[in-house]
Amino acid sequence: MGRFRGGLRCIKYLLLGFNLLFWLAGSAVIAFGLWFRFGGTIKDLSSEDKSPEYFYVGLYILVGAGALMMAVGFFGCCGAMRESQCVLGSFFTCLLVIFAAEVTTGVFAFIGKGVAIRHVQTMYEEAYNDYLKDKEKGNGTLITFHSTFQCCGKESSKQVQPTCPKELLGHKNCIDEIDAIISVKLQLIGIVGIGIAGLTIFGMIFSMVLCCAIRNSRDVI
């Protein structure tokens, strides 16, 4: 009986440690998502009429899952301390929802990468063509793209030279830069999503083991 209670206490502390880590991970995920959305390379694109909403969907899911992770981390600590099967069962269900959200984010980031890149490239080409047709109309949008991605023009920068960043040395094809930058950022989002999904698996295992141990201890009593 003493060993059983010792094992139960060990599982409880493991789950408490997991929930502390999970709460911190949730905070990091929220900070990561908000930085990408409002403080990263593409922050200025959100002010344009045609912002890359397809790219932002993954970030919205990531931030939402991070907020849920923080709430669930606190919820899980309460369940472990009170040794409540009901609370632990609810905790397991919440972890399952987070797992699904993070896997969706990761898969979305990897599989939808090509669509997101083409979407932003199309936005740039429309701004580029608008500028060539009317140099006043497309001026602001093109400057935003060139400043955001630190590039200028496509095959040549001569036609849009007035909109190029002054600090830019040499010529950088914006189509190529959009591809490279968006690809890297979506890969990071995908890695974070899949990594958090892997972490939630351990939480589900700990919660179920503790729940079963609590039930067995009450049956013994």
PDB file of C-alpha atoms in Angstrom:
ATOM      1  CA  MET A   1       0.000   0.000   0.000  1.00  0.00           C
ATOM      2  CA  GLY A   2       2.890   2.339   0.851  1.00  0.00           C
ATOM      3  CA  ARG A   3       4.571   1.670  -2.490  1.00  0.00           C
ATOM      4  CA  PHE A   4       1.298   2.267  -4.288  1.00  0.00           C
ATOM      5  CA  ARG A   5       0.818   5.626  -2.580  1.00  0.00           C
ATOM      6  CA  GLY A   6       4.443   6.498  -3.312  1.00  0.00           C
ATOM      7  CA  GLY A   7       3.938   5.694  -6.989  1.00  0.00           C
ATOM      8  CA  LEU A   8       0.748   7.760  -7.038  1.00  0.00           C
ATOM      9  CA  ARG A   9       2.595  10.701  -5.499  1.00  0.00           C
ATOM     10  CA  CYS A  10       5.387  10.339  -8.060  1.00  0.00           C
ATOM     11  CA  ILE A  11       2.921  10.421 -10.976  1.00  0.00           C
ATOM     12  CA  LYS A  12       1.181  13.430  -9.429  1.00  0.00           C
ATOM     13  CA  TYR A  13       4.442  15.390  -9.234  1.00  0.00           C
ATOM     14  CA  LEU A  14       5.362  14.382 -12.773  1.00  0.00           C
ATOM     15  CA  LEU A  15       2.013  15.735 -13.974  1.00  0.00           C
ATOM     16  CA  LEU A  16       2.508  18.940 -11.952  1.00  0.00           C
ATOM     17  CA  GLY A  17       5.940  19.382 -13.534  1.00  0.00           C
ATOM     18  CA  PHE A  18       4.467  18.736 -16.963  1.00  0.00           C
ATOM     19  CA  ASN A  19       1.750  21.332 -16.404  1.00  0.00           C
ATOM     20  CA  LEU A  20       4.285  23.951 -15.360  1.00  0.00           C
ATOM     21  CA  LEU A  21       6.268  23.219 -18.517  1.00  0.00           C
ATOM     22  CA  PHE A  22       3.048  23.229 -20.540  1.00  0.00           C
ATOM     23  CA  TRP A  23       2.025  26.627 -19.129  1.00  0.00           C
ATOM     24  CA  LEU A  24       5.436  28.075 -20.010  1.00  0.00           C
ATOM     25  CA  ALA A  25       5.237  26.529 -23.484  1.00  0.00           C
ATOM     26  CA  GLY A  26       1.805  28.114 -23.953  1.00  0.00           C
ATOM     27  CA  SER A  27       3.245  31.517 -23.042  1.00  0.00           C
ATOM     28  CA  ALA A  28       6.092  30.992 -25.523  1.00  0.00           C
ATOM     29  CA  VAL A  29       3.681  29.912 -28.281  1.00  0.00           C
ATOM     30  CA  ILE A  30       1.537  33.042 -27.788  1.00  0.00           C
ATOM     31  CA  ALA A  31       4.634  35.280 -27.846  1.00  0.00           C
ATOM     32  CA  PHE A  32       5.958  33.463 -30.929  1.00  0.00           C
ATOM     33  CA  GLY A  33       2.666  33.769 -32.816  1.00  0.00           C
ATOM     34  CA  LEU A  34       2.099  37.434 -31.904  1.00  0.00           C
ATOM     35  CA  TRP A  35       5.672  38.330 -32.846  1.00  0.00           C
ATOM     36  CA  PHE A  36       5.275  36.689 -36.246  1.00  0.00           C
ATOM     37  CA  ARG A  37       1.919  38.421 -36.767  1.00  0.00           C
ATOM     38  CA  PHE A  38       2.701  41.922 -35.514  1.00  0.00           C
ATOM     39  CA  GLY A  39       6.478  42.196 -35.119  1.00  0.00           C
ATOM     40  CA  GLY A  40       8.006  39.960 -37.768  1.00  0.00           C
ATOM     41  CA  THR A  41       9.038  40.578 -41.349  1.00  0.00           C
ATOM     42  CA  ILE A  42       5.497  40.590 -42.760  1.00  0.00           C
ATOM     43  CA  LYS A  43       3.843  42.847 -40.146  1.00  0.00           C
ATOM     44  CA  ASP A  44       3.436  45.761 -42.575  1.00  0.00           C
ATOM     45  CA  LEU A  45       1.503  43.668 -45.091  1.00  0.00           C
ATOM     46  CA  SER A  46      -1.493  43.511 -42.731  1.00  0.00           C
ATOM     47  CA  SER A  47      -2.148  47.191 -43.343  1.00  0.00           C
ATOM     48  CA  GLU A  48      -2.672  46.679 -47.065  1.00  0.00           C
ATOM     49  CA  ASP A  49      -6.054  46.174 -48.708  1.00  0.00           C
ATOM     50  CA  LYS A  50      -5.138  42.602 -49.666  1.00  0.00           C
ATOM     51  CA  SER A  51      -3.302  41.183 -46.690  1.00  0.00           C
ATOM     52  CA  PRO A  52      -2.115  37.532 -46.816  1.00  0.00           C
ATOM     53  CA  GLU A  53      -4.913  36.123 -44.650  1.00  0.00           C
ATOM     54  CA  TYR A  54      -4.087  32.573 -45.778  1.00  0.00           C
ATOM     55  CA  PHE A  55      -0.693  32.927 -44.107  1.00  0.00           C
ATOM     56  CA  TYR A  56      -2.234  34.348 -40.938  1.00  0.00           C
ATOM     57  CA  VAL A  57      -4.691  31.467 -40.400  1.00  0.00           C
ATOM     58  CA  GLY A  58      -1.931  29.207 -39.069  1.00  0.00           C
ATOM     59  CA  LEU A  59      -0.773  31.970 -36.713  1.00  0.00           C
ATOM     60  CA  TYR A  60      -4.296  32.529 -35.390  1.00  0.00           C
ATOM     61  CA  ILE A  61      -4.672  28.809 -34.637  1.00  0.00           C
ATOM     62  CA  LEU A  62      -1.232  28.780 -32.990  1.00  0.00           C
ATOM     63  CA  VAL A  63      -1.996  31.767 -30.725  1.00  0.00           C
ATOM     64  CA  GLY A  64      -5.409  30.323 -29.814  1.00  0.00           C
ATOM     65  CA  ALA A  65      -3.835  26.984 -28.931  1.00  0.00           C
ATOM     66  CA  GLY A  66      -1.196  28.797 -26.838  1.00  0.00           C
ATOM     67  CA  ALA A  67      -3.880  30.593 -24.828  1.00  0.00           C
ATOM     68  CA  LEU A  68      -5.704  27.302 -24.308  1.00  0.00           C
ATOM     69  CA  MET A  69      -2.431  25.683 -23.228  1.00  0.00           C
ATOM     70  CA  MET A  70      -1.945  28.252 -20.474  1.00  0.00           C
ATOM     71  CA  ALA A  71      -5.492  27.736 -19.194  1.00  0.00           C
ATOM     72  CA  VAL A  72      -5.203  23.954 -19.415  1.00  0.00           C
ATOM     73  CA  GLY A  73      -1.827  23.987 -17.616  1.00  0.00           C
ATOM     74  CA  PHE A  74      -3.439  25.662 -14.601  1.00  0.00           C
ATOM     75  CA  PHE A  75      -6.473  23.379 -14.897  1.00  0.00           C
ATOM     76  CA  GLY A  76      -4.241  20.291 -14.906  1.00  0.00           C
ATOM     77  CA  CYS A  77      -2.395  21.407 -11.779  1.00  0.00           C
ATOM     78  CA  CYS A  78      -5.698  21.733  -9.931  1.00  0.00           C
ATOM     79  CA  GLY A  79      -6.763  18.252 -11.047  1.00  0.00           C
ATOM     80  CA  ALA A  80      -3.473  16.687  -9.965  1.00  0.00           C
ATOM     81  CA  MET A  81      -3.450  18.386  -6.559  1.00  0.00           C
ATOM     82  CA  ARG A  82      -7.075  17.505  -5.824  1.00  0.00           C
ATOM     83  CA  GLU A  83      -6.675  14.003  -7.290  1.00  0.00           C
ATOM     84  CA  SER A  84      -9.982  14.484  -9.081  1.00  0.00           C
ATOM     85  CA  GLN A  85     -10.805  11.958 -11.790  1.00  0.00           C
ATOM     86  CA  CYS A  86     -13.419  14.300 -13.258  1.00  0.00           C
ATOM     87  CA  VAL A  87     -10.982  17.206 -13.566  1.00  0.00           C
ATOM     88  CA  LEU A  88      -8.250  14.943 -14.952  1.00  0.00           C
ATOM     89  CA  GLY A  89     -10.681  13.535 -17.519  1.00  0.00           C
ATOM     90  CA  SER A  90     -11.573  17.072 -18.603  1.00  0.00           C
ATOM     91  CA  PHE A  91      -7.855  17.891 -18.695  1.00  0.00           C
ATOM     92  CA  PHE A  92      -7.250  14.923 -21.006  1.00  0.00           C
ATOM     93  CA  THR A  93     -10.057  16.120 -23.319  1.00  0.00           C
ATOM     94  CA  CYS A  94      -8.586  19.636 -23.478  1.00  0.00           C
ATOM     95  CA  LEU A  95      -5.162  18.199 -24.283  1.00  0.00           C
ATOM     96  CA  LEU A  96      -6.751  16.198 -27.090  1.00  0.00           C
ATOM     97  CA  VAL A  97      -8.245  19.412 -28.529  1.00  0.00           C
ATOM     98  CA  ILE A  98      -4.868  21.175 -28.288  1.00  0.00           C
ATOM     99  CA  PHE A  99      -3.178  18.179 -29.917  1.00  0.00           C
ATOM    100  CA  ALA A 100      -5.607  18.365 -32.851  1.00  0.00           C
ATOM    101  CA  ALA A 101      -5.128  22.155 -33.171  1.00  0.00           C
ATOM    102  CA  GLU A 102      -1.336  21.931 -33.143  1.00  0.00           C
ATOM    103  CA  VAL A 103      -1.238  19.060 -35.638  1.00  0.00           C
ATOM    104  CA  THR A 104      -3.584  21.071 -37.879  1.00  0.00           C
ATOM    105  CA  THR A 105      -1.253  24.075 -37.615  1.00  0.00           C
ATOM    106  CA  GLY A 106       1.819  21.988 -38.409  1.00  0.00           C
ATOM    107  CA  VAL A 107       0.228  20.219 -41.370  1.00  0.00           C
ATOM    108  CA  PHE A 108      -1.257  23.504 -42.607  1.00  0.00           C
ATOM    109  CA  ALA A 109       2.165  25.180 -42.458  1.00  0.00           C
ATOM    110  CA  PHE A 110       3.947  22.427 -44.387  1.00  0.00           C
ATOM    111  CA  ILE A 111       1.290  21.421 -46.912  1.00  0.00           C
ATOM    112  CA  GLY A 112      -0.171  24.907 -47.472  1.00  0.00           C
ATOM    113  CA  LYS A 113       3.238  26.555 -47.821  1.00  0.00           C
ATOM    114  CA  GLY A 114       3.121  26.679 -51.616  1.00  0.00           C
ATOM    115  CA  VAL A 115      -0.363  28.239 -51.671  1.00  0.00           C
ATOM    116  CA  ALA A 116       0.615  30.904 -49.114  1.00  0.00           C
ATOM    117  CA  ILE A 117       3.763  31.800 -51.057  1.00  0.00           C
ATOM    118  CA  ARG A 118       1.888  32.073 -54.362  1.00  0.00           C
ATOM    119  CA  HIS A 119      -0.751  34.218 -52.676  1.00  0.00           C
ATOM    120  CA  VAL A 120       1.818  36.762 -51.431  1.00  0.00           C
ATOM    121  CA  GLN A 121       3.664  36.662 -54.766  1.00  0.00           C
ATOM    122  CA  THR A 122       0.397  37.408 -56.579  1.00  0.00           C
ATOM    123  CA  MET A 123      -0.194  40.354 -54.252  1.00  0.00           C
ATOM    124  CA  TYR A 124       3.249  41.679 -55.138  1.00  0.00           C
ATOM    125  CA  GLU A 125       2.782  41.240 -58.874  1.00  0.00           C
ATOM    126  CA  GLU A 126      -0.537  43.104 -58.731  1.00  0.00           C
ATOM    127  CA  ALA A 127       1.116  45.987 -56.855  1.00  0.00           C
ATOM    128  CA  TYR A 128       4.022  45.907 -59.337  1.00  0.00           C
ATOM    129  CA  ASN A 129       1.720  46.095 -62.354  1.00  0.00           C
ATOM    130  CA  ASP A 130      -0.413  48.820 -60.741  1.00  0.00           C
ATOM    131  CA  TYR A 131       2.701  50.878 -60.217  1.00  0.00           C
ATOM    132  CA  LEU A 132       3.753  50.545 -63.849  1.00  0.00           C
ATOM    133  CA  LYS A 133       0.279  51.605 -64.980  1.00  0.00           C
ATOM    134  CA  ASP A 134      -0.093  54.476 -62.521  1.00  0.00           C
ATOM    135  CA  LYS A 135       2.982  55.407 -60.493  1.00  0.00           C
ATOM    136  CA  GLU A 136       0.897  57.232 -57.894  1.00  0.00           C
ATOM    137  CA  LYS A 137      -1.705  54.523 -57.303  1.00  0.00           C
ATOM    138  CA  GLY A 138       0.591  51.576 -56.539  1.00  0.00           C
ATOM    139  CA  ASN A 139       3.416  53.530 -54.946  1.00  0.00           C
ATOM    140  CA  GLY A 140       2.610  52.933 -51.249  1.00  0.00           C
ATOM    141  CA  THR A 141       1.892  49.214 -51.617  1.00  0.00           C
ATOM    142  CA  LEU A 142       5.061  48.554 -53.577  1.00  0.00           C
ATOM    143  CA  ILE A 143       7.192  50.492 -51.087  1.00  0.00           C
ATOM    144  CA  THR A 144       5.733  48.356 -48.297  1.00  0.00           C
ATOM    145  CA  PHE A 145       6.630  45.125 -50.115  1.00  0.00           C
ATOM    146  CA  HIS A 146      10.156  46.301 -50.914  1.00  0.00           C
ATOM    147  CA  SER A 147      10.750  47.496 -47.359  1.00  0.00           C
ATOM    148  CA  THR A 148       9.266  44.354 -45.789  1.00  0.00           C
ATOM    149  CA  PHE A 149      11.193  41.814 -47.872  1.00  0.00           C
ATOM    150  CA  GLN A 150      14.263  44.007 -48.514  1.00  0.00           C
ATOM    151  CA  CYS A 151      14.081  43.490 -52.257  1.00  0.00           C
ATOM    152  CA  CYS A 152      13.340  45.502 -55.393  1.00  0.00           C
ATOM    153  CA  GLY A 153      11.548  44.545 -58.598  1.00  0.00           C
ATOM    154  CA  LYS A 154      11.621  41.223 -60.362  1.00  0.00           C
ATOM    155  CA  GLU A 155      14.205  40.463 -63.049  1.00  0.00           C
ATOM    156  CA  SER A 156      15.309  44.096 -62.924  1.00  0.00           C
ATOM    157  CA  SER A 157      14.809  46.991 -60.524  1.00  0.00           C
ATOM    158  CA  LYS A 158      15.116  49.803 -63.076  1.00  0.00           C
ATOM    159  CA  GLN A 159      11.369  50.251 -63.637  1.00  0.00           C
ATOM    160  CA  VAL A 160      10.574  50.530 -59.918  1.00  0.00           C
ATOM    161  CA  GLN A 161      13.823  52.054 -58.663  1.00  0.00           C
ATOM    162  CA  PRO A 162      12.111  54.990 -56.831  1.00  0.00           C
ATOM    163  CA  THR A 163      10.311  52.507 -54.556  1.00  0.00           C
ATOM    164  CA  CYS A 164      13.427  50.522 -53.618  1.00  0.00           C
ATOM    165  CA  PRO A 165      14.824  50.683 -50.055  1.00  0.00           C
ATOM    166  CA  LYS A 166      17.729  53.113 -49.868  1.00  0.00           C
ATOM    167  CA  GLU A 167      19.732  50.730 -47.686  1.00  0.00           C
ATOM    168  CA  LEU A 168      19.433  47.884 -50.202  1.00  0.00           C
ATOM    169  CA  LEU A 169      22.756  47.062 -51.835  1.00  0.00           C
ATOM    170  CA  GLY A 170      22.507  45.431 -55.231  1.00  0.00           C
ATOM    171  CA  HIS A 171      19.450  43.821 -56.812  1.00  0.00           C
ATOM    172  CA  LYS A 172      17.231  41.238 -55.110  1.00  0.00           C
ATOM    173  CA  ASN A 173      14.340  39.638 -56.971  1.00  0.00           C
ATOM    174  CA  CYS A 174      11.213  40.098 -54.826  1.00  0.00           C
ATOM    175  CA  ILE A 175       9.559  36.934 -56.158  1.00  0.00           C
ATOM    176  CA  ASP A 176      12.543  34.898 -54.944  1.00  0.00           C
ATOM    177  CA  GLU A 177      12.760  36.750 -51.614  1.00  0.00           C
ATOM    178  CA  ILE A 178       9.058  36.209 -50.889  1.00  0.00           C
ATOM    179  CA  ASP A 179       9.501  32.499 -51.590  1.00  0.00           C
ATOM    180  CA  ALA A 180      12.536  32.206 -49.306  1.00  0.00           C
ATOM    181  CA  ILE A 181      11.227  34.280 -46.366  1.00  0.00           C
ATOM    182  CA  ILE A 182       7.669  32.912 -46.269  1.00  0.00           C
ATOM    183  CA  SER A 183       8.987  29.364 -46.639  1.00  0.00           C
ATOM    184  CA  VAL A 184      11.316  29.710 -43.631  1.00  0.00           C
ATOM    185  CA  LYS A 185       8.629  31.273 -41.449  1.00  0.00           C
ATOM    186  CA  LEU A 186       6.029  28.634 -42.283  1.00  0.00           C
ATOM    187  CA  GLN A 187       8.560  25.900 -41.551  1.00  0.00           C
ATOM    188  CA  LEU A 188       9.154  27.442 -38.106  1.00  0.00           C
ATOM    189  CA  ILE A 189       5.398  27.589 -37.475  1.00  0.00           C
ATOM    190  CA  GLY A 190       5.070  23.946 -38.552  1.00  0.00           C
ATOM    191  CA  ILE A 191       7.933  22.804 -36.317  1.00  0.00           C
ATOM    192  CA  VAL A 192       6.491  24.622 -33.291  1.00  0.00           C
ATOM    193  CA  GLY A 193       3.024  23.162 -33.943  1.00  0.00           C
ATOM    194  CA  ILE A 194       4.270  19.568 -34.300  1.00  0.00           C
ATOM    195  CA  GLY A 195       6.603  19.991 -31.298  1.00  0.00           C
ATOM    196  CA  ILE A 196       3.780  21.143 -29.019  1.00  0.00           C
ATOM    197  CA  ALA A 197       1.589  18.309 -30.326  1.00  0.00           C
ATOM    198  CA  GLY A 198       4.311  15.854 -29.274  1.00  0.00           C
ATOM    199  CA  LEU A 199       4.459  17.458 -25.824  1.00  0.00           C
ATOM    200  CA  THR A 200       0.712  17.061 -25.321  1.00  0.00           C
ATOM    201  CA  ILE A 201       1.016  13.302 -25.841  1.00  0.00           C
ATOM    202  CA  PHE A 202       3.060  13.041 -22.635  1.00  0.00           C
ATOM    203  CA  GLY A 203       0.449  15.092 -20.781  1.00  0.00           C
ATOM    204  CA  MET A 204      -2.339  12.788 -21.944  1.00  0.00           C
ATOM    205  CA  ILE A 205      -0.344   9.747 -20.840  1.00  0.00           C
ATOM    206  CA  PHE A 206       0.420  11.215 -17.396  1.00  0.00           C
ATOM    207  CA  SER A 207      -3.191  12.312 -16.858  1.00  0.00           C
ATOM    208  CA  MET A 208      -4.612   8.891 -17.777  1.00  0.00           C
ATOM    209  CA  VAL A 209      -2.053   7.036 -15.646  1.00  0.00           C
ATOM    210  CA  LEU A 210      -2.799   9.288 -12.655  1.00  0.00           C
ATOM    211  CA  CYS A 211      -6.555   8.959 -13.212  1.00  0.00           C
ATOM    212  CA  CYS A 212      -6.299   5.144 -13.265  1.00  0.00           C
ATOM    213  CA  ALA A 213      -4.020   5.165 -10.222  1.00  0.00           C
ATOM    214  CA  ILE A 214      -6.509   7.303  -8.270  1.00  0.00           C
ATOM    215  CA  ARG A 215      -9.350   4.944  -9.200  1.00  0.00           C
ATOM    216  CA  ASN A 216      -7.301   1.875  -8.176  1.00  0.00           C
ATOM    217  CA  SER A 217      -6.273   3.484  -4.875  1.00  0.00           C
ATOM    218  CA  ARG A 218      -9.948   4.102  -4.021  1.00  0.00           C
ATOM    219  CA  ASP A 219     -10.841   0.543  -4.966  1.00  0.00           C
ATOM    220  CA  VAL A 220      -8.102  -0.753  -2.634  1.00  0.00           C
ATOM    221  CA  ILE A 221      -9.399   1.446   0.197  1.00  0.00           C
TER     222      ILE A 221
END
